[in-house]
């Protein structure tokens, strides 16, 4: 284990990971199992930790991959391909559904080098917490876990248009919250 991580910091990271996993999986026991598996994997492979990123970032990446593997293994049903929305393109997001850099909250764009600061992620987490649970879960599945629309629709039992509406509303609410708090 990296020698600069205290037990208190490790417990804080574990609680954050557990909160994230519960949001994605809607199952406390499963979330607990995947967090434990992530730490076990991290400690087994600590010699591969190159310290190019923070330990928290590295162990969260392990958790992210474990959640993706679980979700993909659980549902291997292929859905119909997505139907393009006939409405005009959304100016806030690009074709893949990610934020259009020209439309990010102004102070966020001006201080891009500070995006990964602790303060930003605390504000982001507060904004995410205020979203309805399904919107927050779908947003994190798309943006953090990078699951495809088909995978999210299948896992959440949503239609494609409902998925797009949910993501659109989540992004607008997050953008509004972040622009007010940053």
N, CA, C and O of each residue as an XYZ file, in Angstrom:
728
protein
N       0.854     -1.179      0.000
C       0.000      0.000      0.000
C       0.891      1.230      0.000
O       1.925      1.233      0.668
N       0.517      2.285     -0.737
C       1.319      3.497     -0.741
C       1.492      3.997      0.691
O       0.522      4.105      1.442
N       2.755      4.305      1.067
C       3.025      4.630      2.456
C       2.453      5.975      2.889
O       2.411      6.237      4.091
N       2.014      6.833      1.989
C       1.456      8.112      2.384
C      -0.051      8.079      2.606
O      -0.642      9.123      2.884
N      -0.685      6.933      2.496
C      -2.127      6.808      2.717
C      -2.352      6.353      4.160
O      -1.901      5.280      4.560
N      -3.043      7.172      4.923
C      -3.348      6.807      6.303
C      -4.590      5.923      6.338
O      -5.317      5.810      5.351
N      -4.818      5.305      7.479
C      -6.003      4.475      7.651
C      -7.269      5.320      7.512
O      -8.268      4.871      6.951
N      -7.215      6.541      8.027
C      -8.361      7.450      7.931
C      -8.662      7.782      6.466
O      -9.823      7.772      6.056
N      -7.623      8.077      5.676
C      -7.804      8.378      4.255
C      -8.326      7.152      3.504
O      -9.177      7.271      2.623
N      -7.816      5.991      3.855
C      -8.252      4.748      3.218
C      -9.727      4.492      3.504
O     -10.467      4.081      2.611
N     -10.158      4.728      4.727
C     -11.571      4.566      5.072
C     -12.443      5.573      4.328
O     -13.550      5.239      3.905
N     -11.955      6.803      4.164
C     -12.710      7.822      3.425
C     -12.859      7.412      1.955
O     -13.932      7.563      1.370
N     -11.787      6.899      1.368
C     -11.840      6.428     -0.026
C     -12.835      5.283     -0.143
O     -13.624      5.237     -1.087
N     -12.801      4.354      0.815
C     -13.716      3.215      0.795
C     -15.165      3.674      0.861
O     -16.012      3.145      0.140
N     -15.463      4.646      1.713
C     -16.833      5.149      1.829
C     -17.291      5.804      0.521
O     -18.438      5.632      0.110
N     -16.406      6.547     -0.126
C     -16.745      7.173     -1.414
C     -16.983      6.111     -2.476
O     -17.908      6.227     -3.280
N     -16.156      5.086     -2.479
C     -16.320      4.005     -3.446
C     -17.635      3.270     -3.204
O     -18.345      2.926     -4.149
N     -17.950      3.033     -1.943
C     -19.188      2.333     -1.604
C     -20.404      3.155     -2.026
O     -21.373      2.607     -2.551
N     -20.356      4.443     -1.803
C     -21.458      5.325     -2.204
C     -21.655      5.269     -3.721
O     -22.782      5.169     -4.206
N     -20.553      5.335     -4.456
C     -20.627      5.278     -5.914
C     -21.164      3.928     -6.380
O     -22.039      3.867     -7.244
N     -20.641      2.850     -5.809
C     -21.065      1.506     -6.223
C     -22.546      1.278     -5.912
O     -23.251      0.672     -6.718
N     -23.030      1.748     -4.765
C     -24.453      1.594     -4.425
C     -25.321      2.367     -5.402
O     -26.398      1.899     -5.772
N     -24.874      3.538     -5.826
C     -25.633      4.317     -6.802
C     -25.762      3.544     -8.110
O     -26.827      3.539     -8.726
N     -24.691      2.896     -8.533
C     -24.699      2.199     -9.818
C     -25.421      0.859     -9.761
O     -26.034      0.439    -10.742
N     -25.353      0.199     -8.634
C     -25.851     -1.171     -8.559
C     -27.179     -1.316     -7.823
O     -27.847     -2.342     -7.947
N     -27.560     -0.313     -7.069
C     -28.807     -0.348     -6.276
C     -28.886     -1.585     -5.381
O     -29.967     -2.124     -5.147
N     -27.751     -2.020     -4.893
C     -27.699     -3.208     -4.054
C     -26.510     -3.058     -3.113
O     -25.357     -3.109     -3.543
N     -26.799     -2.870     -1.821
C     -25.737     -2.610     -0.846
C     -24.738     -3.761     -0.763
O     -23.530     -3.528     -0.752
N     -25.223     -4.986     -0.703
C     -24.329     -6.136     -0.549
C     -23.421     -6.302     -1.764
O     -22.225     -6.556     -1.622
N     -23.989     -6.159     -2.945
C     -23.196     -6.272     -4.165
C     -22.166     -5.143     -4.241
O     -21.017     -5.365     -4.621
N     -22.586     -3.943     -3.881
C     -21.660     -2.802     -3.876
C     -20.506     -3.071     -2.919
O     -19.343     -2.835     -3.246
N     -20.840     -3.562     -1.745
C     -19.815     -3.893     -0.744
C     -18.841     -4.930     -1.300
O     -17.627     -4.792     -1.148
N     -19.378     -5.975     -1.947
C     -18.530     -7.021     -2.528
C     -17.576     -6.456     -3.579
O     -16.388     -6.777     -3.575
N     -18.091     -5.619     -4.478
C     -17.241     -5.083     -5.544
C     -16.189     -4.114     -5.008
O     -15.074     -4.061     -5.527
N     -16.538     -3.346     -3.973
C     -15.548     -2.462     -3.351
C     -14.448     -3.301     -2.714
O     -13.263     -3.002     -2.862
N     -14.850     -4.355     -2.003
C     -13.854     -5.244     -1.379
C     -12.975     -5.910     -2.444
O     -11.757     -5.995     -2.284
N     -13.594     -6.378     -3.522
C     -12.826     -6.986     -4.615
C     -11.849     -5.976     -5.222
O     -10.731     -6.333     -5.594
N     -12.273     -4.728     -5.318
C     -11.409     -3.690     -5.880
C     -10.186     -3.463     -5.003
O      -9.066     -3.374     -5.504
N     -10.400     -3.370     -3.689
C      -9.269     -3.202     -2.782
C      -8.367     -4.426     -2.792
O      -7.143     -4.296     -2.783
N      -8.959     -5.604     -2.812
C      -8.167     -6.825     -2.861
C      -7.302     -6.847     -4.119
O      -6.112     -7.159     -4.062
N      -7.906     -6.518     -5.236
C      -7.167     -6.470     -6.497
C      -6.061     -5.421     -6.440
O      -4.951     -5.658     -6.917
N      -6.366     -4.262     -5.857
C      -5.361     -3.194     -5.746
C      -4.178     -3.659     -4.898
O      -3.025     -3.449     -5.273
N      -4.457     -4.284     -3.766
C      -3.367     -4.716     -2.887
C      -2.573     -5.869     -3.479
O      -1.364     -5.966     -3.267
N      -3.251     -6.748     -4.225
C      -2.538     -7.843     -4.891
C      -1.609     -7.319     -5.979
O      -0.560     -7.902     -6.253
N      -2.015     -6.199     -6.600
C      -1.260     -5.660     -7.738
C      -0.597     -4.323     -7.413
O      -0.369     -3.512     -8.311
N      -0.290     -4.088     -6.148
C       0.270     -2.803     -5.735
C       1.600     -2.509     -6.432
O       1.968     -1.347     -6.605
N       2.321     -3.565     -6.832
C       3.584     -3.349     -7.543
C       3.363     -2.768     -8.938
O       4.310     -2.272     -9.547
N       2.134     -2.816     -9.458
C       1.817     -2.215    -10.747
C       1.378     -0.749    -10.609
O       1.197     -0.055    -11.609
N       1.214     -0.297     -9.385
C       0.820      1.091     -9.134
C       2.043      1.968     -9.367
O       2.992      1.949     -8.583
N       2.010      2.740    -10.458
C       3.176      3.522    -10.892
C       3.225      4.917    -10.299
O       4.155      5.673    -10.577
N       2.232      5.272     -9.482
C       2.161      6.590     -8.845
C       2.071      7.725     -9.863
O       2.437      8.863     -9.570
N       1.578      7.402    -11.074
C       1.331      8.440    -12.082
C       0.027      9.166    -11.775
O      -0.202     10.280    -12.245
N      -0.815      8.526    -10.988
C      -2.072      9.116    -10.531
C      -2.155      8.862     -9.030
O      -1.366      8.100     -8.471
N      -3.115      9.508     -8.394
C      -3.313      9.289     -6.967
C      -3.811      7.863     -6.733
O      -4.446      7.266     -7.602
N      -3.517      7.332     -5.560
C      -3.995      5.990     -5.212
C      -5.508      5.920     -5.337
O      -6.047      4.929     -5.831
N      -6.194      6.963     -4.893
C      -7.667      6.998     -4.968
C      -8.126      6.858     -6.412
O      -9.058      6.102     -6.689
N      -7.498      7.564     -7.327
C      -7.854      7.495     -8.740
C      -7.638      6.080     -9.267
O      -8.472      5.549    -10.000
N      -6.535      5.484     -8.894
C      -6.188      4.135     -9.357
C      -7.192      3.103     -8.848
O      -7.676      2.280     -9.625
N      -7.509      3.136     -7.553
C      -8.420      2.144     -6.997
C      -9.856      2.385     -7.479
O     -10.621      1.431     -7.624
N     -10.232      3.647     -7.729
C     -11.554      3.928     -8.303
C     -11.638      3.367     -9.725
O     -12.691      2.876    -10.134
N     -10.538      3.436    -10.478
C     -10.533      2.874    -11.832
C     -10.748      1.362    -11.778
O     -11.420      0.793    -12.638
N     -10.178      0.721    -10.772
C     -10.385     -0.722    -10.611
C     -11.860     -0.998    -10.324
O     -12.449     -1.911    -10.903
N     -12.457     -0.203     -9.423
C     -13.883     -0.366     -9.104
C     -14.745     -0.132    -10.338
O     -15.674     -0.893    -10.607
N     -14.436      0.913    -11.077
C     -15.186      1.223    -12.300
C     -15.179      0.023    -13.239
O     -16.223     -0.348    -13.775
N     -14.030     -0.577    -13.440
C     -13.933     -1.736    -14.333
C     -14.684     -2.939    -13.783
O     -15.285     -3.689    -14.552
N     -14.664     -3.137    -12.486
C     -15.407     -4.249    -11.888
C     -16.917     -4.049    -12.057
O     -17.644     -5.004    -12.330
N     -17.385     -2.813    -11.897
C     -18.813     -2.533    -12.084
C     -19.205     -2.745    -13.542
O     -20.238     -3.348    -13.830
N     -18.383     -2.249    -14.454
C     -18.659     -2.446    -15.884
C     -18.709     -3.932    -16.214
O     -19.625     -4.386    -16.900
N     -17.729     -4.693    -15.727
C     -17.714     -6.140    -15.979
C     -18.971     -6.800    -15.434
O     -19.570     -7.645    -16.100
N     -19.375     -6.418    -14.225
C     -20.577     -6.998    -13.632
C     -21.809     -6.676    -14.474
O     -22.597     -7.567    -14.791
N     -21.974     -5.398    -14.838
C     -23.154     -5.000    -15.607
C     -23.192     -5.670    -16.972
O     -24.257     -6.067    -17.444
N     -22.045     -5.795    -17.598
C     -22.001     -6.443    -18.911
C     -22.245     -7.943    -18.801
O     -22.908     -8.528    -19.657
N     -21.726     -8.554    -17.776
C     -21.929     -9.988    -17.585
C     -23.385    -10.282    -17.257
O     -23.940    -11.279    -17.718
N     -24.000     -9.420    -16.467
C     -25.374     -9.641    -16.030
C     -26.353     -9.586    -17.194
O     -27.296    -10.375    -17.244
N     -26.147     -8.683    -18.111
C     -27.090     -8.555    -19.206
C     -26.417     -8.596    -20.556
O     -25.901     -7.582    -21.026
N     -26.418     -9.732    -21.172
C     -25.782     -9.883    -22.482
C     -26.800     -9.839    -23.616
O     -26.525    -10.326    -24.713
N     -27.969     -9.261    -23.363
C     -29.000     -9.154    -24.382
C     -28.705     -7.922    -25.235
O     -28.441     -6.842    -24.707
N     -28.751     -8.090    -26.549
C     -28.512     -6.977    -27.462
C     -29.852     -6.339    -27.809
O     -30.788     -7.021    -28.227
N     -29.931     -5.023    -27.631
C     -31.155     -4.289    -27.933
C     -31.110     -3.740    -29.349
O     -30.067     -3.773    -30.001
N     -32.247     -3.233    -29.824
C     -32.269     -2.585    -31.126
C     -31.301     -1.415    -31.116
O     -31.057     -0.809    -30.073
N     -30.754     -1.101    -32.278
C     -29.843      0.045    -32.330
C     -30.626      1.321    -32.051
O     -31.837      1.402    -32.254
N     -29.882      2.306    -31.581
C     -30.536      3.555    -31.202
C     -31.153      4.238    -32.406
O     -30.606      4.188    -33.508
N     -32.299      4.878    -32.191
C     -32.951      5.663    -33.231
C     -32.600      7.115    -32.983
O     -32.772      7.628    -31.877
N     -32.108      7.772    -34.018
C     -31.730      9.176    -33.876
C     -32.951     10.036    -33.606
O     -34.012      9.839    -34.198
N     -32.788     10.970    -32.724
C     -33.857     11.921    -32.429
C     -33.958     12.897    -33.597
O     -32.943     13.417    -34.062
N     -35.157     13.144    -34.062
C     -35.343     14.005    -35.220
C     -35.251     15.481    -34.871
O     -35.188     16.325    -35.764
N     -35.242     15.800    -33.583
C     -35.117     17.200    -33.179
C     -33.736     17.721    -33.558
O     -32.833     16.953    -33.890
N     -33.594     19.026    -33.502
C     -32.303     19.631    -33.823
C     -31.277     19.206    -32.791
O     -31.632     18.889    -31.656
N     -29.998     19.197    -33.176
C     -28.958     18.754    -32.246
C     -28.909     19.660    -31.014
O     -29.210     20.851    -31.088
N     -28.536     19.087    -29.917
C     -28.437     19.809    -28.661
C     -27.135     20.594    -28.647
O     -26.065     20.023    -28.859
N     -27.213     21.880    -28.404
C     -26.000     22.696    -28.450
C     -25.110     22.478    -27.230
O     -23.933     22.838    -27.272
N     -25.628     21.901    -26.142
C     -24.831     21.716    -24.943
C     -23.963     20.473    -24.984
O     -22.963     20.393    -24.271
N     -24.336     19.484    -25.825
C     -23.641     18.204    -25.825
C     -23.310     17.776    -27.250
O     -24.040     18.092    -28.189
N     -22.192     17.046    -27.401
C     -21.795     16.584    -28.727
C     -22.573     15.334    -29.120
O     -23.459     14.890    -28.388
N     -22.239     14.769    -30.275
C     -22.973     13.619    -30.816
C     -22.887     12.388    -29.919
O     -23.797     11.559    -29.915
N     -21.796     12.264    -29.158
C     -21.661     11.103    -28.271
C     -22.310     11.327    -26.920
O     -22.261     10.451    -26.056
N     -22.928     12.509    -26.722
C     -23.634     12.771    -25.483
C     -22.785     13.380    -24.390
O     -23.237     13.493    -23.250
N     -21.551     13.780    -24.714
C     -20.672     14.401    -23.727
C     -20.762     15.922    -23.843
O     -21.155     16.445    -24.885
N     -20.401     16.626    -22.776
C     -20.477     18.084    -22.786
C     -19.697     18.673    -23.951
O     -18.554     18.294    -24.206
N     -20.326     19.600    -24.650
C     -19.663     20.376    -25.686
C     -18.769     21.370    -24.942
O     -19.262     22.138    -24.116
N     -17.480     21.366    -25.219
C     -16.544     22.205    -24.475
C     -16.895     23.687    -24.541
O     -16.595     24.440    -23.615
N     -17.527     24.105    -25.627
C     -17.892     25.512    -25.746
C     -19.047     25.888    -24.820
O     -19.286     27.073    -24.590
N     -19.756     24.914    -24.293
C     -20.937     25.188    -23.467
C     -20.783     24.770    -22.017
O     -21.772     24.722    -21.285
N     -19.580     24.469    -21.587
C     -19.391     24.129    -20.183
C     -19.593     25.383    -19.345
O     -19.477     26.492    -19.867
N     -19.891     25.234    -18.070
C     -20.039     26.433    -17.246
C     -18.812     27.327    -17.380
O     -17.684     26.834    -17.367
N     -19.013     28.613    -17.506
C     -17.939     29.547    -17.869
C     -16.730     29.479    -16.946
O     -15.606     29.400    -17.440
N     -16.906     29.506    -15.661
C     -15.749     29.477    -14.768
C     -15.041     28.133    -14.837
O     -13.825     28.068    -14.656
N     -15.778     27.062    -15.095
C     -15.177     25.751    -15.243
C     -14.254     25.731    -16.459
O     -13.147     25.197    -16.395
N     -14.707     26.310    -17.554
C     -13.906     26.356    -18.780
C     -12.662     27.223    -18.586
O     -11.572     26.861    -19.031
N     -12.827     28.367    -17.920
C     -11.708     29.281    -17.718
C     -10.625     28.694    -16.820
O      -9.462     29.089    -16.910
N     -10.994     27.773    -15.973
C     -10.039     27.200    -15.029
C      -9.920     25.685    -15.224
O      -9.956     24.917    -14.263
N      -9.782     25.282    -16.462
C      -9.771     23.865    -16.798
C      -8.692     23.091    -16.044
O      -8.885     21.926    -15.698
N      -7.555     23.743    -15.790
C      -6.468     23.056    -15.096
C      -6.833     22.694    -13.661
O      -6.174     21.853    -13.051
N      -7.886     23.324    -13.111
C      -8.295     23.053    -11.735
C      -9.476     22.090    -11.627
O     -10.004     21.885    -10.534
N      -9.894     21.500    -12.741
C     -11.080     20.636    -12.736
C     -10.937     19.494    -11.738
O     -11.909     19.114    -11.085
N      -9.758     18.957    -11.619
C      -9.592     17.778    -10.786
C      -9.285     18.109     -9.330
O      -8.851     17.240     -8.573
N      -9.503     19.333     -8.946
C      -9.260     19.681     -7.555
C     -10.330     19.081     -6.663
O     -11.432     18.752     -7.102
N      -9.979     18.953     -5.438
C     -10.893     18.380     -4.462
C     -12.166     19.198     -4.349
O     -13.251     18.636     -4.200
N     -12.050     20.507     -4.418
C     -13.214     21.374     -4.295
C     -14.215     21.144     -5.421
O     -15.421     21.099     -5.180
N     -13.721     20.999     -6.651
C     -14.627     20.760     -7.767
C     -15.428     19.484     -7.536
O     -16.647     19.470     -7.702
N     -14.730     18.406     -7.150
C     -15.413     17.127     -7.008
C     -16.384     17.128     -5.832
O     -17.392     16.421     -5.856
N     -16.085     17.916     -4.806
C     -17.048     18.054     -3.708
C     -18.307     18.760     -4.191
O     -19.420     18.360     -3.847
N     -18.132     19.816     -4.993
C     -19.281     20.548     -5.535
C     -20.047     19.653     -6.508
O     -21.277     19.605     -6.484
N     -19.311     18.949     -7.362
C     -19.958     18.053     -8.319
C     -20.770     16.989     -7.592
O     -21.904     16.698     -7.972
N     -20.185     16.407     -6.540
C     -20.902     15.378     -5.784
C     -22.161     15.957     -5.137
O     -23.202     15.300     -5.101
N     -22.065     17.182     -4.629
C     -23.249     17.820     -4.037
C     -24.327     18.021     -5.099
O     -25.506     17.769     -4.850
N     -23.919     18.478     -6.285
C     -24.884     18.672     -7.378
C     -25.490     17.331     -7.803
O     -26.695     17.238     -8.041
N     -24.665     16.312     -7.897
C     -25.132     14.983     -8.296
C     -26.108     14.424     -7.259
O     -27.084     13.765     -7.618
N     -25.850     14.682     -5.992
C     -26.710     14.198     -4.923
C     -28.106     14.805     -4.998
O     -29.080     14.189     -4.565
N     -28.200     16.014     -5.547
C     -29.501     16.673     -5.638
C     -30.317     16.226     -6.851
O     -31.486     16.590     -6.978
N     -29.716     15.446     -7.734
C     -30.478     14.894     -8.860
C     -31.386     13.777     -8.356
O     -31.073     13.135     -7.354
N     -32.501     13.536     -9.034
C     -33.284     12.338     -8.715
C     -32.392     11.100     -8.898
O     -31.527     11.083     -9.773
N     -32.600     10.081     -8.084
C     -31.711      8.905     -8.058
C     -31.518      8.274     -9.433
O     -30.391      7.941     -9.799
N     -32.590      8.104    -10.198
C     -32.449      7.460    -11.508
C     -31.632      8.342    -12.453
O     -30.810      7.829    -13.212
N     -31.844      9.649    -12.419
C     -31.056     10.542    -13.278
C     -29.583     10.455    -12.911
O     -28.731     10.369    -13.795
N     -29.271     10.476    -11.622
C     -27.877     10.408    -11.188
C     -27.245      9.082    -11.618
O     -26.107      9.050    -12.087
N     -27.980      8.016    -11.457
C     -27.447      6.700    -11.813
C     -27.201      6.592    -13.318
O     -26.145      6.125    -13.743
N     -28.164      7.020    -14.113
C     -28.021      6.957    -15.569
C     -26.864      7.857    -16.026
O     -26.073      7.463    -16.882
N     -26.768      9.054    -15.459
C     -25.685      9.976    -15.818
C     -24.327      9.341    -15.529
O     -23.430      9.396    -16.371
N     -24.162      8.737    -14.347
C     -22.882      8.134    -13.986
C     -22.585      6.896    -14.835
O     -21.425      6.622    -15.145
N     -23.616      6.152    -15.209
C     -23.401      4.995    -16.082
C     -22.849      5.452    -17.425
O     -21.974      4.805    -18.001
N     -23.365      6.568    -17.918
C     -22.947      7.061    -19.229
C     -21.592      7.767    -19.151
O     -20.690      7.469    -19.934
N     -21.449      8.701    -18.207
C     -20.272      9.555    -18.176
C     -19.086      8.962    -17.442
O     -17.945      9.165    -17.858
N     -19.325      8.231    -16.360
C     -18.202      7.701    -15.604
C     -17.871      6.274    -16.011
O     -16.709      5.940    -16.238
N     -18.893      5.437    -16.102
C     -18.660      4.052    -16.502
C     -18.527      3.905    -18.013
O     -18.019      2.894    -18.498
N     -18.980      4.912    -18.756
C     -18.891      4.949    -20.215
C     -19.610      3.764    -20.869
O     -19.146      3.210    -21.865
N     -20.749      3.392    -20.287
C     -21.549      2.328    -20.894
C     -22.266      2.879    -22.110
O     -22.561      4.072    -22.179
N     -22.545      2.014    -23.066
C     -23.264      2.429    -24.269
C     -24.737      2.659    -23.920
O     -25.226      2.213    -22.882
N     -25.418      3.360    -24.806
C     -26.850      3.599    -24.601
C     -27.619      2.286    -24.528
O     -28.518      2.138    -23.700
N     -27.273      1.338    -25.388
C     -27.951      0.035    -25.370
C     -27.780     -0.660    -24.023
O     -28.731     -1.225    -23.484
N     -26.551     -0.614    -23.480
C     -26.307     -1.258    -22.194
C     -27.102     -0.584    -21.076
O     -27.665     -1.261    -20.215
N     -27.148      0.738    -21.089
C     -27.882      1.470    -20.055
C     -29.376      1.186    -20.180
O     -30.046      0.923    -19.181
N     -29.899      1.239    -21.405
C     -31.329      0.968    -21.618
C     -31.695     -0.424    -21.128
O     -32.727     -0.607    -20.482
N     -30.859     -1.396    -21.430
C     -31.130     -2.767    -21.024
C     -31.065     -2.900    -19.509
O     -31.941     -3.521    -18.907
N     -30.046     -2.329    -18.888
C     -29.868     -2.438    -17.436
C     -30.973     -1.707    -16.685
O     -31.484     -2.206    -15.682
N     -31.343     -0.521    -17.172
C     -32.319      0.319    -16.468
C     -33.747      0.095    -16.973
O     -34.693      0.672    -16.437
N     -33.901     -0.733    -17.993
C     -35.207     -1.003    -18.610
C     -35.862      0.303    -19.070
O     -37.002      0.610    -18.722
N     -35.096      1.062    -19.867
C     -35.556      2.339    -20.420
C     -35.630      2.236    -21.931
O     -34.898      1.464    -22.551
N     -36.517      3.019    -22.514
C     -36.499      3.145    -23.968
C     -35.375      4.107    -24.327
O     -34.899      4.853    -23.471
N     -34.952      4.096    -25.573
C     -33.892      4.990    -26.009
C     -34.282      6.446    -25.819
O     -33.473      7.253    -25.362
N     -35.511      6.783    -26.166
C     -35.930      8.183    -26.024
C     -36.000      8.577    -24.554
O     -35.677      9.714    -24.211
N     -36.414      7.663    -23.677
C     -36.441      7.969    -22.251
C     -35.022      8.152    -21.722
O     -34.780      9.020    -20.884
N     -34.089      7.343    -22.203
C     -32.690      7.492    -21.803
C     -32.184      8.876    -22.189
O     -31.579      9.572    -21.373
N     -32.432      9.272    -23.428
C     -31.954     10.582    -23.890
C     -32.593     11.718    -23.095
O     -31.927     12.703    -22.776
N     -33.852     11.589    -22.780
C     -34.535     12.610    -21.979
C     -33.939     12.670    -20.578
O     -33.701     13.756    -20.048
N     -33.701     11.519    -19.983
C     -33.128     11.459    -18.633
C     -31.738     12.082    -18.616
O     -31.423     12.875    -17.728
N     -30.899     11.726    -19.597
C     -29.552     12.289    -19.669
C     -29.600     13.797    -19.901
O     -28.845     14.548    -19.283
N     -30.470     14.230    -20.777
C     -30.614     15.656    -21.070
C     -30.981     16.433    -19.803
O     -30.383     17.467    -19.503
N     -31.955     15.933    -19.076
C     -32.386     16.614    -17.846
C     -31.279     16.604    -16.797
O     -31.053     17.608    -16.120
N     -30.601     15.490    -16.663
C     -29.505     15.406    -15.682
C     -28.397     16.388    -16.022
O     -27.883     17.080    -15.142
N     -28.030     16.451    -17.287
C     -26.954     17.362    -17.704
C     -27.336     18.815    -17.489
O     -26.530     19.613    -17.011
N     -28.564     19.157    -17.841
C     -29.000     20.537    -17.638
C     -28.991     20.907    -16.158
O     -28.531     21.986    -15.785
N     -29.499     20.013    -15.320
C     -29.513     20.297    -13.886
C     -28.102     20.382    -13.321
O     -27.822     21.251    -12.495
N     -27.202     19.489    -13.755
C     -25.824     19.551    -13.305
C     -25.121     20.817    -13.789
O     -24.387     21.461    -13.039
N     -25.359     21.159    -15.048
C     -24.739     22.363    -15.594
C     -25.216     23.598    -14.820
O     -24.415     24.467    -14.474
N     -26.500     23.667    -14.557
C     -27.060     24.788    -13.810
C     -26.467     24.845    -12.398
O     -26.054     25.908    -11.934
N     -26.429     23.704    -11.728
C     -25.904     23.646    -10.362
C     -24.423     24.020    -10.327
O     -23.998     24.809     -9.483
N     -23.643     23.455    -11.245
C     -22.208     23.747    -11.261
C     -21.924     25.213    -11.601
O     -21.028     25.823    -11.017
N     -22.672     25.770    -12.530
C     -22.439     27.167    -12.906
C     -22.802     28.123    -11.766
O     -22.235     29.211    -11.666
N     -23.725     27.729    -10.923
C     -24.111     28.568     -9.780
C     -23.133     28.427     -8.613
O     -22.914     29.378     -7.863
N     -22.553     27.250     -8.467
C     -21.712     26.975     -7.297
C     -20.232     27.220     -7.556
O     -19.466     27.391     -6.607
N     -19.816     27.239     -8.807
C     -18.394     27.443     -9.099
C     -18.055     28.913     -9.183
O     -16.901     29.268     -9.422
